[in-house]
Every structure is written in structure tokens, then in C-alpha cells.
Tab-separated table of C-alpha atoms in Angstrom:
chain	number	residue	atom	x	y	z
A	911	UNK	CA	119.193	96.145	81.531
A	912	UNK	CA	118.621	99.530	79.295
A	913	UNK	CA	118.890	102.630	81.200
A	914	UNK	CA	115.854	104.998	80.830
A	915	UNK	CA	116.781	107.162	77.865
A	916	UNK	CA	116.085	111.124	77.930
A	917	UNK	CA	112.708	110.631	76.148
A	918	UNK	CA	110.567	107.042	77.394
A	919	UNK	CA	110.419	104.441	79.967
A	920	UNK	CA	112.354	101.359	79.609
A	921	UNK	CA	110.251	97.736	79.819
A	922	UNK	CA	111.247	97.265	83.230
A	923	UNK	CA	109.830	100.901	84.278
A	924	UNK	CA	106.627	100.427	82.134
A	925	UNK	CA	105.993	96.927	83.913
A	926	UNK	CA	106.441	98.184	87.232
A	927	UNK	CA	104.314	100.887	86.711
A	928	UNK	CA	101.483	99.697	85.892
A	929	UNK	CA	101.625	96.437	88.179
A	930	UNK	CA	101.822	99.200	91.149
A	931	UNK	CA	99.121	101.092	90.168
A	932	UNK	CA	96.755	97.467	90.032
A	933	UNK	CA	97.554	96.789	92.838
A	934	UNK	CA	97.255	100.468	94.368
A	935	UNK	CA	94.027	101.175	92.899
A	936	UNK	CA	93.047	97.625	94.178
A	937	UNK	CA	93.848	97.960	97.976
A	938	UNK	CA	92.436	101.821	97.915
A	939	UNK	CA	89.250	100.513	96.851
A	940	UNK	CA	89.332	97.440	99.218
A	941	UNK	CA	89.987	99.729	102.337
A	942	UNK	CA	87.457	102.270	101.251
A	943	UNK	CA	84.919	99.298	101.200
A	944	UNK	CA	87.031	97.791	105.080
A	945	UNK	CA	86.340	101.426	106.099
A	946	UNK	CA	82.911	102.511	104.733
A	947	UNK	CA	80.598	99.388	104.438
A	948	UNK	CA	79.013	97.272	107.189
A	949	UNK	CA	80.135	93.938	106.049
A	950	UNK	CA	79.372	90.979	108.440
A	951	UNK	CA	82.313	89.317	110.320
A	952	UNK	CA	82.899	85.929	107.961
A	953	UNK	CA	83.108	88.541	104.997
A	954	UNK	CA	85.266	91.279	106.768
A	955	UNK	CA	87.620	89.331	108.585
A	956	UNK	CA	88.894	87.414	104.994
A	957	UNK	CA	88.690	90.798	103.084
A	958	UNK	CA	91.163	92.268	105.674
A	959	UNK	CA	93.603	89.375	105.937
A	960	UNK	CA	94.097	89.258	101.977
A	961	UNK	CA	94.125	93.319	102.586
A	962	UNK	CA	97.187	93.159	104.434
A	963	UNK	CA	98.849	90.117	103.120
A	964	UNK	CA	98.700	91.863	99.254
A	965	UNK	CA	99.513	95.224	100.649
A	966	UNK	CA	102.852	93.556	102.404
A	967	UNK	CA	103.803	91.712	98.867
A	968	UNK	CA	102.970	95.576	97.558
A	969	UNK	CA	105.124	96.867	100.081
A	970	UNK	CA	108.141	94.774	98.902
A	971	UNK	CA	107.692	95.465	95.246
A	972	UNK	CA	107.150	98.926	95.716
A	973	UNK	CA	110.427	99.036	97.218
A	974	UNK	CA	111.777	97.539	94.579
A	975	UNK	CA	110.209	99.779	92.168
A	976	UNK	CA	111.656	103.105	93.912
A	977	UNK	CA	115.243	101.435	93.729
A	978	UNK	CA	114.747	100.872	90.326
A	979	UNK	CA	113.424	104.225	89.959
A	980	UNK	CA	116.249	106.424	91.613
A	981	UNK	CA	118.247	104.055	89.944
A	982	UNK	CA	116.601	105.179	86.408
A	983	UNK	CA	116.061	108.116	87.161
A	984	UNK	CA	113.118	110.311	85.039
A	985	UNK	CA	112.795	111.034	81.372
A	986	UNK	CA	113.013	114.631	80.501
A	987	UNK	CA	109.234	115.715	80.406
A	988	UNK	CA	108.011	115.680	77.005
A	989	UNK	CA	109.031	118.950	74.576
A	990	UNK	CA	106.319	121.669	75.285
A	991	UNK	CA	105.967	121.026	79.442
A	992	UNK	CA	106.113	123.981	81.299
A	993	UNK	CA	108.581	124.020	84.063
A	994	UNK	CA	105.758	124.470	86.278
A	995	UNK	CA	103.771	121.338	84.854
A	996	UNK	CA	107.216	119.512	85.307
A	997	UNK	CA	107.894	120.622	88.533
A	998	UNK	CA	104.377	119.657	89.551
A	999	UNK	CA	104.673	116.067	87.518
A	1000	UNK	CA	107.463	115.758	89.530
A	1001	UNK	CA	106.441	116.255	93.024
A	1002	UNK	CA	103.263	113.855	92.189
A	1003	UNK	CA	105.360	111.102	91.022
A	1004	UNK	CA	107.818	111.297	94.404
A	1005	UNK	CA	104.266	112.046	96.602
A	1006	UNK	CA	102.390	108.624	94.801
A	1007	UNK	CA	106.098	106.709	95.696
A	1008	UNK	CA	106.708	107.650	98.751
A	1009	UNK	CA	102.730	107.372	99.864
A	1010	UNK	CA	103.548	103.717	98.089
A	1011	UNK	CA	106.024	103.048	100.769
A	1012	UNK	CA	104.187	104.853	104.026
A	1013	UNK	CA	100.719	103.523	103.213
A	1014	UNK	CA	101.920	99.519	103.247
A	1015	UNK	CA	104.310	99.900	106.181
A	1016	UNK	CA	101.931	101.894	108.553
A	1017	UNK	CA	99.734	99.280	107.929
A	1018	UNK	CA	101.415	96.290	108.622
A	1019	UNK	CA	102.495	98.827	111.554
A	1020	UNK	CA	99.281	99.156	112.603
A	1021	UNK	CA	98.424	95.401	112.841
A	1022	UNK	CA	101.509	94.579	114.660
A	1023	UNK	CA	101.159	97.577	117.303
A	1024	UNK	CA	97.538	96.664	117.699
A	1025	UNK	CA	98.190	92.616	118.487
A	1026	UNK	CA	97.592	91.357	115.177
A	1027	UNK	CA	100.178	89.511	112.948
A	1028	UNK	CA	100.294	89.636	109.509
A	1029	UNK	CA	100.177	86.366	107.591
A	1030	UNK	CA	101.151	86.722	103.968
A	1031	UNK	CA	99.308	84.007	102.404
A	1032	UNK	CA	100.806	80.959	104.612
A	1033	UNK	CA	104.851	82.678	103.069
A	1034	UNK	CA	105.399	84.214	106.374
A	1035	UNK	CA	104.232	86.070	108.974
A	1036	UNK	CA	104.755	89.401	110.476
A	1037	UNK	CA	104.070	88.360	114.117
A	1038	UNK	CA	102.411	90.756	116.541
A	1039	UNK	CA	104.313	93.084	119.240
A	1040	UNK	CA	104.699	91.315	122.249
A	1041	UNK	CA	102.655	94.121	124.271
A	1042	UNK	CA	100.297	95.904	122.075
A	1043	UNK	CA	101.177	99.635	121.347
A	1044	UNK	CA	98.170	101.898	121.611
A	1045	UNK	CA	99.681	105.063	120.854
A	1046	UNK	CA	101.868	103.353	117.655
A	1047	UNK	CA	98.531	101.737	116.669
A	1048	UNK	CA	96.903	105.443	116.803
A	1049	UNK	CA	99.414	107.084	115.049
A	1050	UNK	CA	99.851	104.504	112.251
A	1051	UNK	CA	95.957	104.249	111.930
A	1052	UNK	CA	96.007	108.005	111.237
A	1053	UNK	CA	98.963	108.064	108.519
A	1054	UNK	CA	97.703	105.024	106.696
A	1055	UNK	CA	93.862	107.021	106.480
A	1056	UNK	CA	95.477	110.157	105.881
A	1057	UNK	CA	98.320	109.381	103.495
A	1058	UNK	CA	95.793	106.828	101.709
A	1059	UNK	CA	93.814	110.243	101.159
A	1060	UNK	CA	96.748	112.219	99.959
A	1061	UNK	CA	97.817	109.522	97.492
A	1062	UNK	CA	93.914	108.932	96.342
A	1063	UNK	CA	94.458	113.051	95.458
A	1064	UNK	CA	97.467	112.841	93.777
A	1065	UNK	CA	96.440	109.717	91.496
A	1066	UNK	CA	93.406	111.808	90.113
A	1067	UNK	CA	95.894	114.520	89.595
A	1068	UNK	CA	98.356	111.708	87.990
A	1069	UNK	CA	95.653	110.714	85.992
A	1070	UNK	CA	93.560	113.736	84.556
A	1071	UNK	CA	97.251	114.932	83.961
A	1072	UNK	CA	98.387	111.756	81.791
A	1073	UNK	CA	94.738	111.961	79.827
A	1074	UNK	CA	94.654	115.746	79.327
A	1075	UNK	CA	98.374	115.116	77.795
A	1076	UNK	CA	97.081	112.220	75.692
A	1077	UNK	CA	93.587	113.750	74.562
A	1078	UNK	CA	94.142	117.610	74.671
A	1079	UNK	CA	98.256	118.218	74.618
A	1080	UNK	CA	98.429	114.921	72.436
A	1081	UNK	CA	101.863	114.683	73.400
A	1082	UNK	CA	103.894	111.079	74.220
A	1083	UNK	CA	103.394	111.385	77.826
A	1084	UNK	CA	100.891	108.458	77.985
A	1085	UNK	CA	102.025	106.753	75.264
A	1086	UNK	CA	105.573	106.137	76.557
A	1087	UNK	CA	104.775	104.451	79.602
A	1088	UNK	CA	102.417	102.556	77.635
A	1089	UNK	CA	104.430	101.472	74.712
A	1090	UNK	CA	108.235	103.089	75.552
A	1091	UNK	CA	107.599	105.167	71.994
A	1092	UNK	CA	108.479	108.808	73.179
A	1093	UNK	CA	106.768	110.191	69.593
């Protein structure tokens, strides 16, 4: 397997990437709806079981994908990045991993704590604490709404900050973990 050079993403990095943020962008949206719409019981009850058996297959890519990560390491922001823009780049990409990582588990947490097991598509199952947990349940209710938040935030700054490089800096930022080319 090739090592990230100083200036792209290897194949491996580029896949990864953009199979997280699918499935990401995918599960925000379906909890937003879980959270925000009145959906009756034979709809909601479905829509949350596939909810938490993708996010659990997320969860154990995503782990995967920060191993390979810290194993890769980062390319050297593109020539004409302020250390300020890559400090900032930086920090976002280690905020949208680790909210990867917190947002899965704390839910699968918050099933578990509240009674509920987790079936992952008939693959396994997660099975419920033996006495429910009301304080876990509490607490991982709040970080998986609040880091869900946080992560929503720093994917529009992810984002706006890959386009504005793209359509305004016209630099290779976007176009390396598109295509690997860092020109």
C-alpha cells in the first residue's frame, strides 16, 4: 500500500473519504428527520433501527479510517496556505474524526443504556444493559445531539473551505482527494 506522499491522498485515503462522508451526511440527515418530524410509529420505528444498525457498520469503518489515517498521516497543505488556514484545516479534519468516532458510539451507547439492543441487520447484535442506565442514557443522548451539532458545523466549514480552494484559491486542495493529482 503507497504511503500518502507530501502533496495528495493515496486511493485508499480518497476511498475512505468520501465513503465516510455518504454515510455521515446520510445518518445527519436521517436523525435530523428521527429528531424533527412527527413520523407515525410503523415509519419511525424502521427508520431508527436501520439508523443505528448503519451508524454501528459506520462506527467500525470509521475506526478503520482514523487508523489508516494516523497511519498516513496528512499531506502538507497545498503551497500558498497560511499557517493559520492550516492550522484551522487541521483542527477540522481531527474535530469531523473524532466527532466520527463519539457520534456512532454514544449512540449505540445510548440504545444499550436505555434497554434497547442494537441489531445490525440480522450480523449481530449489540444486546441491551441488563438494568437500564438513566443517567448513561442522558448523558449519551446529550453528546450524540451535541457533538452531531458540532460536526454538522465543522462539515460546512470543511466544505465552503474545500470549494472556496477549488473555485476562488483554485488550488489542488479538492482536486487531490478527488483524483490524488496534487497540481
Amino acid at each position: 500500500m503507497k504511503r500518502n506522499n507530501v502533496t495528495t491522498y493515496d486511493l485508499v485515503s480518497r476511498v475512505n473519504h468520501w465513503i465516510t462522508a455518504v454515510a455521515i451526511i446520510a445518518l445527519l440527515g436521517v436523525g435530523m428527520v428521527l429528531g424533527n418530524v412527527d413520523l407515525a410509529d410503523e415509519v419511525k420505528f424502521p427508520l431508527i433501527g436501520m439508523h443505528k444498525a448503519i451508524g454501528t457498520l459506520v462506527l467500525l469503518f470509521v475506526l478503520w479510517r482514523v487508523f489508516w489515517r494516523i497511519r498516513q498521516g496528512f499531506p502538507a497543505p497545498v503551497p500558498g496556505t497560511t499557517p493559520a488556514q492550516a492550522k484551522l484545516g487541521h483542527a477540522i479534519h481531527w474535530m469531523l474524526l473524532a466527532g466520527m468516532v463519539v457520534i456512532p458510539a454514544s449512540g449505540i451507547l445510548m440504545s444499550v443504556s436505555a434497554g434497547y439492543p442494537v441489531d445490525v441487520f440480522g450480523l449481530f447484535t449489540i444486546p441491551a444493559m441488563a438494568e437500564k442506565a438513566p443517567a448513561l442514557h442522558e448523558a449519551t443522548e446529550t453528546a450524540h445531539f451535541a457533538v452531531s451539532l458540532l460536526v454538522i458545523g465543522a462539515l460546512v466549514l470543511h466544505v465552503g473551505a474545500a470549494l472556496k480552494h477549488h473555485f476562488v484559491e483554485r488550488d489542488a486542495t479538492l482536486t487531490r482527494m478527488v483524483s490524488g493529482k496534487a497540481d
